[in-house]
Amino acid sequence: DQQVKQNSPSLSVQEGRISILNCDYTNSMFDYFLWYKKYPAEGPTFLISISSIKDKNEDGRFTVFLNKSAKHLSLHIVPSQPGDSAVYFCAASPTSGTYKYIFGTGTRLKVLA
Amino acid sequence: NAGVMQNPRHLVRRRGQEARLRCSPMKGHSHVYWYRQLPEEGLKFMVYLQKENIIDESGMPKERFSAEFPKEGPSILRIQQVVRGDSAAYFCASSQNREGSYEQYFGPGTRLTVT
C-alpha cells in the first residue's frame, strides 16, 4: 500500500517556466513533509520541508504548498533551470522529528533549454 | 566539508556470498538510517541506529540482514547469503535529530549487484 504517491513519473518544462511537482498522501497522521532531489548515481539531496502547521514554505526558487484537507502537497520551482533536471522525491513522516520517512516513487523532471 | 560517506560505491557479489556496506555519517551526526531503493521505486526505510543501539529495524528483512553502528567506526549493513533480489541501491542517511533540525542527509549510495 503506497502511502505517499507521486502519480506523474515524468515532467518536461521549458527553461524559465514554472515546474509543479505533485504528491498525495493517504495517512492523516503524517505531519512533516520533505522534498528531495536526486541526480543519477548520487544520493538524494534535501531541498525543502514543511510542517503541517504551515501551508506554504519558500526557499529561493523553491516553494512547497501543503493542502492538508486534500492530503496533497506540491513543489513549485520558479524559474526552472536546466540544472534542475533530476528525479524529485517527496517524503512524509508521522511527526516532526520522526525518522521513518515514507518516500514516493519520484517524478523525473526535465528542464528543456 | 565531508558529507555522508558510503563505500564501496559499487559491489558485485555472487549468490550466497556476503555483502558489507559501510556508512560514515556527517560530522556531528549521531543518527544513521539505511534505505533501499529497488529499480523504478522510491526509497524504503530499513533501519535506524544510534551509536551502539538499534532503535528501529522494522524495515529490515527478518533473515540475512543485520546492521550495526559501533562506538567507533562506520555503520555497517550486512547481508548474508545474498540473492538476486537483494540487487538494489542502498542509501545511508544521517541526522542530528535535535529540535528544529530533523532533515536526513544522504550519502551517494552503494549499488549492489548479485550475479
Short mmCIF file of C-alpha atoms in Angstrom, two decimals:
data_model
loop_
_atom_site.label_atom_id
_atom_site.label_comp_id
_atom_site.label_asym_id
_atom_site.label_seq_id
_atom_site.Cartn_x
_atom_site.Cartn_y
_atom_site.Cartn_z
CA ASP A 1 0.00 0.00 0.00
CA GLN A 2 1.65 3.18 -1.23
CA GLN A 3 1.07 5.82 1.44
CA VAL A 4 2.89 8.55 -0.49
CA LYS A 5 2.11 8.81 -4.16
CA GLN A 6 3.69 10.72 -6.98
CA ASN A 7 1.40 9.95 -9.87
CA SER A 8 3.44 11.67 -12.57
CA PRO A 9 6.54 9.64 -13.33
CA SER A 10 7.92 12.39 -15.56
CA LEU A 11 7.51 16.06 -16.39
CA SER A 12 9.08 18.28 -19.05
CA VAL A 13 9.20 22.04 -18.69
CA GLN A 14 10.75 24.83 -20.72
CA GLU A 15 13.62 26.74 -19.12
CA GLY A 16 12.37 29.84 -17.31
CA ARG A 17 8.88 28.45 -16.78
CA ILE A 18 7.36 27.09 -13.59
CA SER A 19 7.73 23.41 -12.68
CA ILE A 20 5.00 21.97 -10.48
CA LEU A 21 5.55 18.57 -8.94
CA ASN A 22 2.72 16.93 -7.06
CA CYS A 23 2.49 14.47 -4.22
CA ASP A 24 -0.50 12.88 -2.49
CA TYR A 25 -0.58 11.01 0.77
CA THR A 26 -3.14 8.80 2.44
CA ASN A 27 -2.10 8.74 6.09
CA SER A 28 -3.66 11.60 8.04
CA MET A 29 -1.07 11.05 10.76
CA PHE A 30 1.68 12.44 8.54
CA ASP A 31 2.54 15.94 9.60
CA TYR A 32 6.04 16.60 8.30
CA PHE A 33 6.88 16.59 4.63
CA LEU A 34 10.08 16.95 2.66
CA TRP A 35 11.25 17.16 -0.93
CA TYR A 36 14.50 15.64 -2.12
CA LYS A 37 16.24 15.93 -5.46
CA LYS A 38 18.27 13.09 -6.87
CA TYR A 39 20.77 13.04 -9.72
CA PRO A 40 21.81 9.73 -11.30
CA ALA A 41 24.40 7.80 -9.30
CA GLU A 42 24.09 10.20 -6.36
CA GLY A 43 22.18 10.18 -3.12
CA PRO A 44 19.05 12.28 -2.60
CA THR A 45 19.71 15.90 -1.66
CA PHE A 46 17.40 17.65 0.77
CA LEU A 47 15.58 20.59 -0.81
CA ILE A 48 12.83 21.90 1.40
CA SER A 49 10.46 20.76 4.13
CA ILE A 50 7.15 21.82 5.61
CA SER A 51 5.37 21.11 8.85
CA SER A 52 1.63 20.58 8.90
CA ILE A 53 1.10 23.74 10.90
CA LYS A 54 2.00 25.68 7.76
CA ASP A 55 0.53 25.70 4.29
CA LYS A 56 3.49 27.22 2.50
CA ASN A 57 7.25 27.32 2.82
CA GLU A 58 9.55 29.17 0.48
CA ASP A 59 13.29 28.95 -0.11
CA GLY A 60 14.62 30.86 -3.08
CA ARG A 61 13.22 29.40 -6.27
CA PHE A 62 11.55 26.53 -4.40
CA THR A 63 8.15 26.73 -2.71
CA VAL A 64 6.26 23.88 -1.13
CA PHE A 65 2.49 24.09 -0.66
CA LEU A 66 0.56 21.84 1.67
CA ASN A 67 -3.19 21.23 1.48
CA LYS A 68 -4.00 19.11 4.50
CA SER A 69 -7.69 18.68 3.75
CA ALA A 70 -6.82 17.28 0.32
CA LYS A 71 -3.77 15.41 1.63
CA HIS A 72 -1.77 16.97 -1.14
CA LEU A 73 1.49 18.81 -1.42
CA SER A 74 3.28 20.36 -4.33
CA LEU A 75 6.71 21.72 -5.11
CA HIS A 76 6.97 24.79 -7.32
CA ILE A 77 10.25 25.70 -8.98
CA VAL A 78 10.36 29.18 -10.48
CA PRO A 79 12.10 29.86 -12.76
CA SER A 80 13.11 26.37 -13.85
CA GLN A 81 16.72 25.88 -14.91
CA PRO A 82 18.37 23.05 -16.86
CA GLY A 83 20.33 22.13 -13.72
CA ASP A 84 17.03 21.33 -12.02
CA SER A 85 16.66 18.27 -14.24
CA ALA A 86 16.63 15.38 -11.79
CA VAL A 87 14.29 12.96 -10.04
CA TYR A 88 12.28 14.58 -7.24
CA PHE A 89 11.02 12.56 -4.30
CA CYS A 90 8.52 13.68 -1.73
CA ALA A 91 8.69 12.12 1.70
CA ALA A 92 6.46 12.19 4.77
CA SER A 93 6.80 11.29 8.41
CA PRO A 94 4.22 10.92 11.18
CA THR A 95 5.55 13.69 13.41
CA SER A 96 8.26 16.26 13.26
CA GLY A 97 11.46 14.69 14.33
CA THR A 98 10.38 11.20 13.48
CA TYR A 99 12.89 9.31 11.47
CA LYS A 100 10.79 6.94 9.42
CA TYR A 101 10.40 8.79 6.18
CA ILE A 102 7.97 7.29 3.69
CA PHE A 103 9.05 8.15 0.16
CA GLY A 104 7.07 8.47 -3.03
CA THR A 105 8.28 6.81 -6.20
CA GLY A 106 9.66 10.02 -7.67
CA THR A 107 8.99 12.32 -10.61
CA ARG A 108 11.66 12.78 -13.27
CA LEU A 109 11.84 16.48 -14.19
CA LYS A 110 13.44 17.52 -17.44
CA VAL A 111 14.00 21.23 -18.00
CA LEU A 112 14.48 21.99 -21.66
CA ALA A 113 16.89 24.74 -22.67
CA ASN B 1 33.06 19.65 4.45
CA ALA B 2 32.60 15.89 4.45
CA GLY B 3 29.08 14.74 3.85
CA VAL B 4 27.77 11.24 4.44
CA MET B 5 30.25 8.77 3.04
CA GLN B 6 29.47 5.32 1.80
CA ASN B 7 31.72 2.62 0.48
CA PRO B 8 32.03 0.81 -1.69
CA ARG B 9 30.07 2.68 -4.33
CA HIS B 10 29.60 -0.46 -6.34
CA LEU B 11 29.66 -4.01 -5.06
CA VAL B 12 29.26 -7.21 -7.05
CA ARG B 13 28.57 -10.44 -5.23
CA ARG B 14 27.71 -13.94 -6.35
CA ARG B 15 24.64 -15.60 -4.91
CA GLY B 16 25.38 -16.99 -1.46
CA GLN B 17 28.20 -14.57 -0.67
CA GLU B 18 28.12 -11.87 2.00
CA ALA B 19 27.85 -8.15 1.30
CA ARG B 20 29.11 -5.50 3.73
CA LEU B 21 28.14 -1.89 3.15
CA ARG B 22 29.73 0.91 5.15
CA CYS B 23 28.46 4.33 6.09
CA SER B 24 30.19 7.19 7.88
CA PRO B 25 27.72 9.88 8.99
CA MET B 26 28.25 13.60 8.64
CA LYS B 27 30.38 15.18 11.32
CA GLY B 28 28.28 15.93 14.36
CA HIS B 29 25.54 13.50 13.39
CA SER B 30 24.86 10.60 15.69
CA HIS B 31 21.82 9.09 13.99
CA VAL B 32 22.10 6.79 10.99
CA TYR B 33 19.41 5.38 8.74
CA TRP B 34 19.57 2.83 5.96
CA TYR B 35 17.23 2.81 2.98
CA ARG B 36 16.95 0.52 -0.02
CA GLN B 37 15.86 1.57 -3.48
CA LEU B 38 14.77 -1.05 -5.96
CA PRO B 39 14.66 -0.11 -9.66
CA GLU B 40 11.82 2.30 -10.52
CA GLU B 41 10.78 2.55 -6.87
CA GLY B 42 11.16 5.05 -4.06
CA LEU B 43 13.45 4.63 -1.12
CA LYS B 44 12.24 2.21 1.55
CA PHE B 45 13.25 2.62 5.18
CA MET B 46 15.19 -0.32 6.59
CA VAL B 47 16.73 0.56 9.93
CA TYR B 48 17.51 3.43 12.28
CA LEU B 49 20.55 3.31 14.55
CA GLN B 50 22.27 5.42 17.11
CA LYS B 51 25.71 4.65 18.46
CA GLU B 52 25.68 1.05 19.73
CA ASN B 53 21.88 0.88 19.55
CA ILE B 54 19.35 -0.28 17.01
CA ILE B 55 16.35 1.97 17.50
CA ASP B 56 14.04 0.63 14.81
CA GLU B 57 14.67 -2.22 12.41
CA SER B 58 11.09 -2.67 11.31
CA GLY B 59 12.01 -2.24 7.64
CA MET B 60 14.71 -4.89 7.65
CA PRO B 61 14.00 -8.33 6.20
CA LYS B 62 13.81 -10.79 9.07
CA GLU B 63 16.57 -13.02 7.78
CA ARG B 64 20.06 -12.47 6.37
CA PHE B 65 20.11 -8.71 7.03
CA SER B 66 21.73 -7.04 10.01
CA ALA B 67 23.02 -3.59 10.87
CA GLU B 68 25.28 -2.10 13.47
CA PHE B 69 26.69 1.29 14.43
CA PRO B 70 29.58 0.67 16.83
CA LYS B 71 31.01 3.18 19.24
CA GLU B 72 33.98 3.64 16.93
CA GLY B 73 33.88 3.38 13.17
CA PRO B 74 31.25 3.41 10.50
CA SER B 75 27.81 1.89 10.45
CA ILE B 76 27.70 -1.46 8.68
CA LEU B 77 24.81 -3.04 6.80
CA ARG B 78 25.48 -6.73 6.37
CA ILE B 79 23.66 -9.03 4.01
CA GLN B 80 24.42 -12.71 4.33
CA GLN B 81 23.89 -15.29 1.59
CA VAL B 82 22.85 -12.70 -0.95
CA VAL B 83 20.19 -13.50 -3.55
CA ARG B 84 19.41 -11.80 -6.86
CA GLY B 85 16.51 -9.93 -5.26
CA ASP B 86 18.97 -8.10 -2.99
CA SER B 87 20.30 -6.22 -6.02
CA ALA B 88 19.46 -2.59 -5.33
CA ALA B 89 20.90 0.76 -4.35
CA TYR B 90 21.43 1.05 -0.61
CA PHE B 91 21.49 4.56 0.82
CA CYS B 92 22.64 5.66 4.20
CA ALA B 93 21.48 8.92 5.75
CA SER B 94 22.38 10.75 8.93
CA SER B 95 20.85 13.47 11.02
CA GLN B 96 21.34 15.50 14.16
CA ASN B 97 17.80 14.93 15.38
CA ARG B 98 17.87 17.94 17.58
CA GLU B 99 14.94 20.29 17.91
CA GLY B 100 14.38 22.11 14.64
CA SER B 101 16.84 20.01 12.67
CA TYR B 102 15.30 16.76 11.54
CA GLU B 103 16.40 16.55 7.98
CA GLN B 104 18.24 13.45 6.92
CA TYR B 105 21.27 13.88 4.69
CA PHE B 106 22.03 11.09 2.32
CA GLY B 107 25.22 9.50 1.11
CA PRO B 108 25.87 8.63 -2.54
CA GLY B 109 24.70 5.05 -2.09
CA THR B 110 26.14 1.61 -2.69
CA ARG B 111 24.88 -0.17 -5.75
CA LEU B 112 24.80 -3.89 -5.03
CA THR B 113 24.63 -6.32 -7.92
CA VAL B 114 24.13 -10.00 -7.21
CA THR B 115 25.09 -12.30 -10.07
#
